[in-house]
XYZ file of N, CA and C in Angstrom:
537
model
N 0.821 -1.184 0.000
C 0.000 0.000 0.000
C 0.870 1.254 0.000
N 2.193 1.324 0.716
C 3.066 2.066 0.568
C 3.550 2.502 -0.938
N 3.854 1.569 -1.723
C 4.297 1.267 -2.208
C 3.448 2.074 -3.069
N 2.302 1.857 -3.282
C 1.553 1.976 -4.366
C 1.381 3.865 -4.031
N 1.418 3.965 -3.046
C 1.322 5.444 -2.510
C 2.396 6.262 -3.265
N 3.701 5.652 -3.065
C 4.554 6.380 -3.471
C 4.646 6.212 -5.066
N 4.617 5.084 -5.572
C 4.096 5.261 -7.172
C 3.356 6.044 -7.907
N 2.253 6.368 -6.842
C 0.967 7.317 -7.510
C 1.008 8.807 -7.936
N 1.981 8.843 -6.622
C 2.908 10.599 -6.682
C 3.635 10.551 -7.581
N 4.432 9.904 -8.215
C 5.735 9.895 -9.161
C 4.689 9.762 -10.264
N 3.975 8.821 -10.374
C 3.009 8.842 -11.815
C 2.099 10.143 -11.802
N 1.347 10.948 -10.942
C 0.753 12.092 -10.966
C 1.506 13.401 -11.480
N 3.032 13.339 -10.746
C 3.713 14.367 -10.905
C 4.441 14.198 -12.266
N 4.794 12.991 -13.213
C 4.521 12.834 -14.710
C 3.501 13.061 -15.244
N 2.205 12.749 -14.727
C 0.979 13.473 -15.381
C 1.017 14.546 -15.780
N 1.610 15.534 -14.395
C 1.319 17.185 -14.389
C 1.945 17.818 -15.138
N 3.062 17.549 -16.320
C 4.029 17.631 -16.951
C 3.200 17.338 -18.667
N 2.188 16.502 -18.728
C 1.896 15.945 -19.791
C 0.860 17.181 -20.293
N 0.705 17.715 -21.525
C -0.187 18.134 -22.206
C -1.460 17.796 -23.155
N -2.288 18.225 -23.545
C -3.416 17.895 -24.229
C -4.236 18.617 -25.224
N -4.409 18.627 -25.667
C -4.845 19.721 -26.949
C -6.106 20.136 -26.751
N -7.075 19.456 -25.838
C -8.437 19.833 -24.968
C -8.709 19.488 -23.914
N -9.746 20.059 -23.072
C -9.967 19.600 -21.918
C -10.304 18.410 -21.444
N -11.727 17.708 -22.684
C -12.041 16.974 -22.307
C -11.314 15.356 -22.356
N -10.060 15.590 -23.313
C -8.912 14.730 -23.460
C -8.392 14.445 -22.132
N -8.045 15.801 -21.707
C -7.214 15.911 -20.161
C -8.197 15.192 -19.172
N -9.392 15.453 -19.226
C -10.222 14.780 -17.777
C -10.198 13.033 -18.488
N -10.355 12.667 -19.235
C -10.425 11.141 -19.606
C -9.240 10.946 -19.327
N -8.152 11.335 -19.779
C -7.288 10.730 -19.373
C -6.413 10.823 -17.287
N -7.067 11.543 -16.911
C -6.880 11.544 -15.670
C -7.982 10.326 -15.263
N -9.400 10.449 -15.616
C -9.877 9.432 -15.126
C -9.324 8.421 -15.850
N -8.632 7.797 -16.519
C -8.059 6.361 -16.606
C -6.880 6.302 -15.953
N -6.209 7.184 -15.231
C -5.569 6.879 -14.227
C -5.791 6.849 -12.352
N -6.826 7.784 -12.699
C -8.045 7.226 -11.401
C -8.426 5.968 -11.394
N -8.711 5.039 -12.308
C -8.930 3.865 -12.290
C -8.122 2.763 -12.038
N -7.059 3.130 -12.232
C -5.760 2.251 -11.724
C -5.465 2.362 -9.892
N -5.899 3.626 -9.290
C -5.936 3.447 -7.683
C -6.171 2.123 -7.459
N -6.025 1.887 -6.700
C -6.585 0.491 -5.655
C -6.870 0.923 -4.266
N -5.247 1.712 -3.388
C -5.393 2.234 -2.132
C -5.071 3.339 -1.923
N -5.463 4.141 -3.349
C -5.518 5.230 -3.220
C -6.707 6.258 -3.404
N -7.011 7.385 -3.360
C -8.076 8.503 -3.107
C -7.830 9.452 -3.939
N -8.341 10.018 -4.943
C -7.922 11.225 -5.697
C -8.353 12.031 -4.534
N -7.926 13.563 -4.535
C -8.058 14.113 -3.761
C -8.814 15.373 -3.884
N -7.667 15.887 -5.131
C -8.162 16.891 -5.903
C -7.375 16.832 -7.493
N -8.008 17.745 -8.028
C -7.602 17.589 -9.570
C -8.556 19.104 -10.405
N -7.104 19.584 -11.010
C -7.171 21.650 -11.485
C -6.692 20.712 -12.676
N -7.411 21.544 -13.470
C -7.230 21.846 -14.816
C -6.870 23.291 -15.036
N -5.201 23.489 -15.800
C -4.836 24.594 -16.092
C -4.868 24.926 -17.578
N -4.908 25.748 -18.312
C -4.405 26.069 -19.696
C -3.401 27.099 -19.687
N -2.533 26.803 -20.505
C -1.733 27.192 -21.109
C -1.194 27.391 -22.770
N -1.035 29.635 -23.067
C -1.752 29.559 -24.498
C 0.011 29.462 -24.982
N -0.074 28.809 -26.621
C 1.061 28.727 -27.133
C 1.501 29.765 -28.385
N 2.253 30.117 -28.192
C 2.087 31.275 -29.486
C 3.401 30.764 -30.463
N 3.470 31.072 -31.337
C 4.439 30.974 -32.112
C 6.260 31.390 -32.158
N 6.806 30.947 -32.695
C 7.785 31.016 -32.527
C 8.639 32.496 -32.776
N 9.342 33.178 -31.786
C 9.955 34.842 -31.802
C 9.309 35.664 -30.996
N 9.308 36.791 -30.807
C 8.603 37.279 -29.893
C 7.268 37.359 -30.505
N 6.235 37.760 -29.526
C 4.751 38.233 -29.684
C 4.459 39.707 -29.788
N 3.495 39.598 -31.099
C 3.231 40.887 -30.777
C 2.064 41.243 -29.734
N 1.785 42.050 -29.545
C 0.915 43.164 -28.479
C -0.604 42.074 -28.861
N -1.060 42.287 -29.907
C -2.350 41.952 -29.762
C -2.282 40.587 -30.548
N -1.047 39.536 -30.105
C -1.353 38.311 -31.098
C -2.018 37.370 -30.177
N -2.983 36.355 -30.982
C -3.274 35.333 -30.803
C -2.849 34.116 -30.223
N -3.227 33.407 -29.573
C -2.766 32.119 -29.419
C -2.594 31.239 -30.647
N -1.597 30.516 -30.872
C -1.841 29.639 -31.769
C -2.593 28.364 -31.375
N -2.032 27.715 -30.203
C -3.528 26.820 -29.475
C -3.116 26.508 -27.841
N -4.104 26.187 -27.423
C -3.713 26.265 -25.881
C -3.701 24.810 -25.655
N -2.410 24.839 -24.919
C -2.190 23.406 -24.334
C -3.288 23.137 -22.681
N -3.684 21.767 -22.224
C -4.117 21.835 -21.025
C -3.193 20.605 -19.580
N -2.975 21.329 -19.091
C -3.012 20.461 -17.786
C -3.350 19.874 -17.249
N -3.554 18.612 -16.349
C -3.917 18.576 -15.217
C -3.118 18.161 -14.194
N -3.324 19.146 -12.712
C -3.030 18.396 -11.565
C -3.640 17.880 -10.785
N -2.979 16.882 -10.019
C -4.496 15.779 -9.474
C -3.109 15.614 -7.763
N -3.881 15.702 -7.082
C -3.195 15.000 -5.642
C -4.257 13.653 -4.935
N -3.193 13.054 -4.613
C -3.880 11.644 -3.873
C -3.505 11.267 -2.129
N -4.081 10.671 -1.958
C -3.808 9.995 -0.704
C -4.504 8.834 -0.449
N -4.210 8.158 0.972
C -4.106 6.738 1.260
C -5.527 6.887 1.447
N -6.296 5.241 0.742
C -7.866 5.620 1.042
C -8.176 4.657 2.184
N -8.560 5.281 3.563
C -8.673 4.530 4.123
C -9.547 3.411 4.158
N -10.939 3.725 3.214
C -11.748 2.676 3.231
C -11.344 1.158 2.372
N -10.825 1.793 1.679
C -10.116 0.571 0.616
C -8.755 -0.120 1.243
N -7.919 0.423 2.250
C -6.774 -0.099 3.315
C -8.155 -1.574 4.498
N -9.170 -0.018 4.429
C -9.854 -1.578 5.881
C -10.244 -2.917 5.278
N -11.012 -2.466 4.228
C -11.259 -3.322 3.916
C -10.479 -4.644 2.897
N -9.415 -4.103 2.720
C -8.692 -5.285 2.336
C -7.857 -6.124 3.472
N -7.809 -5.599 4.564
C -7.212 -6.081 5.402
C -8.140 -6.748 6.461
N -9.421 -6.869 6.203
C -10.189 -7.530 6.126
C -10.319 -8.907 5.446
N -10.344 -8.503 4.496
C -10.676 -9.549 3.435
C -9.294 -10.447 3.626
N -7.882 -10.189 3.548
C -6.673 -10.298 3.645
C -6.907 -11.494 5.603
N -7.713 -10.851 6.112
C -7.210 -11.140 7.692
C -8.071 -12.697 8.264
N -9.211 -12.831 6.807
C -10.052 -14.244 7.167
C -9.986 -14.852 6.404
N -10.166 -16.168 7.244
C -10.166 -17.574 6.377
C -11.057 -18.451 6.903
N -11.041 -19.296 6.260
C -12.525 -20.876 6.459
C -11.849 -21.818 6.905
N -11.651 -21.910 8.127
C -11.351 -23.438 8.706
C -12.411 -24.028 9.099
N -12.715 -25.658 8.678
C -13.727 -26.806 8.498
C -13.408 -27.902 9.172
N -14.188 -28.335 10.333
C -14.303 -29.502 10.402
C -14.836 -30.847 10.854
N -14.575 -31.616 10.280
C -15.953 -32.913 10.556
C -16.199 -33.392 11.917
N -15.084 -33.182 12.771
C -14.940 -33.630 14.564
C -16.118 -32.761 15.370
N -17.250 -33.892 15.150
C -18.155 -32.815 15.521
C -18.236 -33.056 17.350
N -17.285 -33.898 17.669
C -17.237 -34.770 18.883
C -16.834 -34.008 20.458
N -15.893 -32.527 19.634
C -15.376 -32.151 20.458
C -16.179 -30.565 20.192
N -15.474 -29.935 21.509
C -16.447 -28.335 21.245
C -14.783 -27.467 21.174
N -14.785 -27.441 19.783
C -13.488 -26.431 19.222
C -14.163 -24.671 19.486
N -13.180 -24.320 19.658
C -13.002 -22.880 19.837
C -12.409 -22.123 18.491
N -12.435 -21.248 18.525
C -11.629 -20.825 17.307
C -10.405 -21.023 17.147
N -9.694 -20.644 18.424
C -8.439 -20.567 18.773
C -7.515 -21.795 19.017
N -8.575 -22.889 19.230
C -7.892 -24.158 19.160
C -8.168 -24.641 17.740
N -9.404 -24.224 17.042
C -8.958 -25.077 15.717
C -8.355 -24.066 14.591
N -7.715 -23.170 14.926
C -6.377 -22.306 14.240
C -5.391 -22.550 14.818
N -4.974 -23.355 15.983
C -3.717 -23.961 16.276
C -3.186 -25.035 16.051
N -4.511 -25.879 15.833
C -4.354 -27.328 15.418
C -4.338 -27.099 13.949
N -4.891 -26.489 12.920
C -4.674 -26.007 11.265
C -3.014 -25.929 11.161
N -2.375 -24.743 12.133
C -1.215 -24.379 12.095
C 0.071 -25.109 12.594
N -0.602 -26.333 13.519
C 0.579 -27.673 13.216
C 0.422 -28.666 12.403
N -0.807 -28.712 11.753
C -0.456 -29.468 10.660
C 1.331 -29.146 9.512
N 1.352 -28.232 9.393
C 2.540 -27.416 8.892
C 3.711 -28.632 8.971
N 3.769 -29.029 10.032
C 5.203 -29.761 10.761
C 4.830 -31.171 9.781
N 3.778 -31.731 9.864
C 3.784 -32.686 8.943
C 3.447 -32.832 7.489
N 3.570 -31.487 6.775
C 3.170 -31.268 5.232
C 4.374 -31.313 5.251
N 5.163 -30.391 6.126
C 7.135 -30.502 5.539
C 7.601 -31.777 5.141
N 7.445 -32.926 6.046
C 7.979 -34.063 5.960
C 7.418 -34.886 4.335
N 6.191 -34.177 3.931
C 5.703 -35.366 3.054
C 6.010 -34.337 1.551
N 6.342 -32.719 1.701
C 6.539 -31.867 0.873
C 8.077 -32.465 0.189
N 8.916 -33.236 1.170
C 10.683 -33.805 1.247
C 10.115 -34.910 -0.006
N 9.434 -35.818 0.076
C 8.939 -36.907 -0.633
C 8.268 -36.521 -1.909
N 7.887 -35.332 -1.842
C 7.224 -34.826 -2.870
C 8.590 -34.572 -4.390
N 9.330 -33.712 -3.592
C 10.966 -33.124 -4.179
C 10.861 -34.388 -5.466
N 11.453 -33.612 -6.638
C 11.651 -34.602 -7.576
C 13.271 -34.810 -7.114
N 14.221 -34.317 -6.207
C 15.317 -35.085 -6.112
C 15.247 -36.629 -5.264
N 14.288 -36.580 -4.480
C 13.800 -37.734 -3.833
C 13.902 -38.759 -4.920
N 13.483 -38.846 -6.456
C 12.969 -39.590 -7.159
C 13.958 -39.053 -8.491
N 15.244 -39.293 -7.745
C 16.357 -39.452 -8.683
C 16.994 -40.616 -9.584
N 16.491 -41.377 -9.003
C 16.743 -42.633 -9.471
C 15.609 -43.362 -9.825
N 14.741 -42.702 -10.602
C 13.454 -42.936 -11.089
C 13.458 -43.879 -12.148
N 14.674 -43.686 -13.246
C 15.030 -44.526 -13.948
C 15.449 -46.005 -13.680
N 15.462 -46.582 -12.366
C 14.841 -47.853 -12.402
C 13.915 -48.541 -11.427
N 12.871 -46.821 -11.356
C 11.883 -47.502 -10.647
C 10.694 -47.630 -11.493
N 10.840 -48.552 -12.693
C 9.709 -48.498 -13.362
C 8.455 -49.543 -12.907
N 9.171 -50.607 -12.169
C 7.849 -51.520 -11.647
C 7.222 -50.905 -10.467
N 5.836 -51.067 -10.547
C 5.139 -50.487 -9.111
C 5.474 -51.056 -7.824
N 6.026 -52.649 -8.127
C 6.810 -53.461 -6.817
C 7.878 -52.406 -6.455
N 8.685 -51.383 -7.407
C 9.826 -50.463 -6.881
C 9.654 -49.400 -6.180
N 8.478 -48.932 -6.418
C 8.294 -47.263 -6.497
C 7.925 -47.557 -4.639
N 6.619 -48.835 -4.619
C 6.295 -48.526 -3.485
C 6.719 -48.856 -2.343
N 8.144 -49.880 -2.922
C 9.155 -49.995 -1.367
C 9.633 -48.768 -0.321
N 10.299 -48.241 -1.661
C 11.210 -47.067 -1.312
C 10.111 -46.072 -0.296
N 8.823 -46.301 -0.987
C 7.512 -45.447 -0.262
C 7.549 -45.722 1.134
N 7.028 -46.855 1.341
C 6.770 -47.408 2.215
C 7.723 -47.060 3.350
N 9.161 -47.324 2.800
C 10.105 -47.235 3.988
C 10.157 -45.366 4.155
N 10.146 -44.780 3.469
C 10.098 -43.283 4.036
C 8.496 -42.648 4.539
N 7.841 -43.328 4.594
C 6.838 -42.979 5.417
C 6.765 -43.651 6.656
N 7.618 -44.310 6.863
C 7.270 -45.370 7.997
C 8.172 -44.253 8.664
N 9.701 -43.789 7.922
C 10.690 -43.203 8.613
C 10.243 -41.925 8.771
N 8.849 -41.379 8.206
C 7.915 -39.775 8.503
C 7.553 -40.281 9.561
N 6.762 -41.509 9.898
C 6.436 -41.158 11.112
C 7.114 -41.806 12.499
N 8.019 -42.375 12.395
C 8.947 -42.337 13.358
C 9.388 -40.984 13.710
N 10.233 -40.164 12.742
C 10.297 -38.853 12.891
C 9.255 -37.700 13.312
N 8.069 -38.249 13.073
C 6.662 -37.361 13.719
C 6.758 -37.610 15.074
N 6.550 -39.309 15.559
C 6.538 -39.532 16.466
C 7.581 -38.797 17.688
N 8.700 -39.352 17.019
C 9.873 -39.101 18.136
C 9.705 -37.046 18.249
N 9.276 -36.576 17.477
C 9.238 -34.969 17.663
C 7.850 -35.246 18.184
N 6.873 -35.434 18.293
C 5.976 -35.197 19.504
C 6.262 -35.499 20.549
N 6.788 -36.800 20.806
C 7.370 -37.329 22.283
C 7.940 -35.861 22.522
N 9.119 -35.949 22.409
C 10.061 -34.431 22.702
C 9.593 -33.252 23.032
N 8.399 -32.934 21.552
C 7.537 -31.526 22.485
C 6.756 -31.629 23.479
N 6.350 -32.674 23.900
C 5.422 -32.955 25.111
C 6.623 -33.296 26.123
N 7.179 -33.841 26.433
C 8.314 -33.960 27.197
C 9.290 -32.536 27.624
N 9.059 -31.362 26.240
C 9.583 -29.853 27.194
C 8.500 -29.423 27.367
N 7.327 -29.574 27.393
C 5.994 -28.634 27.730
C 5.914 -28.791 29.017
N 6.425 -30.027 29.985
C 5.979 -30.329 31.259
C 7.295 -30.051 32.038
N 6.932 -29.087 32.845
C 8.034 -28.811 34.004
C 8.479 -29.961 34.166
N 10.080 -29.589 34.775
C 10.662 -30.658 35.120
C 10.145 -30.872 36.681
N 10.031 -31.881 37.274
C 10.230 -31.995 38.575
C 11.428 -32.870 39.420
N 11.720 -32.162 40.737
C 12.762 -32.997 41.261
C 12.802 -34.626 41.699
N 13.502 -35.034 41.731
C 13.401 -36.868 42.306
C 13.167 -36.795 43.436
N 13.156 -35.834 44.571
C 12.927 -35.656 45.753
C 10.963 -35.342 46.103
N 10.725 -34.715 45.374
C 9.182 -34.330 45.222
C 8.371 -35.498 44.637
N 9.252 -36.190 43.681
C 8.126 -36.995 42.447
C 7.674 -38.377 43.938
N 8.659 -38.579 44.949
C 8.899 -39.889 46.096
C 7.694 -39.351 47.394
């Protein structure tokens, strides 16, 4: 959103520089860059003219040859379009069938968020370097040894890391207290 803030100024203040041979050129083309905002706000927007005369000096009572037009336009951060994407940005749909237990929000966005620990392990298996030697696993008797034994070794490795986190979650106690 920053980002786009500071873009908008650098593209406006190239705008304000650009000319047009009519007005109503100048407002279309400001509104097609109004349309490119996302988190931004036009603010304001002057239309200037400016007359062009020919080349050498002018005389006293000459003419314009044609008037060029301006526009300047200023922006800022729109706040309604910041809330609401950070909104939209801040929720999600977690689902699920355990109708057994009474989940909270907060426990079933913690339990979503360790799943994580075991997508890594099966994301490793996924790796086409895993399946480097693919070239002679063409029988399905091959493919699904090698399977077999690295899932067995996922969840040994699941296992032995739950043991462990449950094992630092619980204070230690002394041998003198536990008697």
């Amino acid at each position: 959103m920053n980002k786009e803030l500071k873009e908008t100024g650098e593209r406006l203040l190239k705008f304000a520089r650009k000319s047009f041979s009519c007005e109503p050129d100048a407002k279309k083309a400001a509104d097609e860059i109004e349309k490119k905002f996302k988190f931004v706000l036009q603010t304001s927007r002057e239309v200037t003219v400016k007359e062009k005369f020919g080349r050498g000096r002018k005389a006293k009572d000459a003419k314009p040859e044609k008037y060029e037009y301006f526009i300047t336009m200023s922006a800022e951060r729109d706040a309604v379009a910041v809330r609401i994407a950070k909104e939209e940005k801040s929720m999600f749909v977690i689902v699920t069938n355990d109708l057994e237990r009474e989940w909270t929000p907060a426990d079933l966005l913690k339990n979503y968020k360790s799943q994580q620990r075991f997508e890594r392990g099966f994301r490793f298996m996924k790796e086409p370097e895993f399946f480097s030697d693919s070239f002679f696993l063409k029988k399905p008797e091959r493919i699904e040894s090698p399977l077999m034994i690295m899932v067995t070794s996922l969840f040994v490795y699941s296992s032995t890391e739950f043991i462990i986190r449950k094992k630092a979650e619980k204070p230690e106690q002394n041998p003198a207290e536990s008697a």
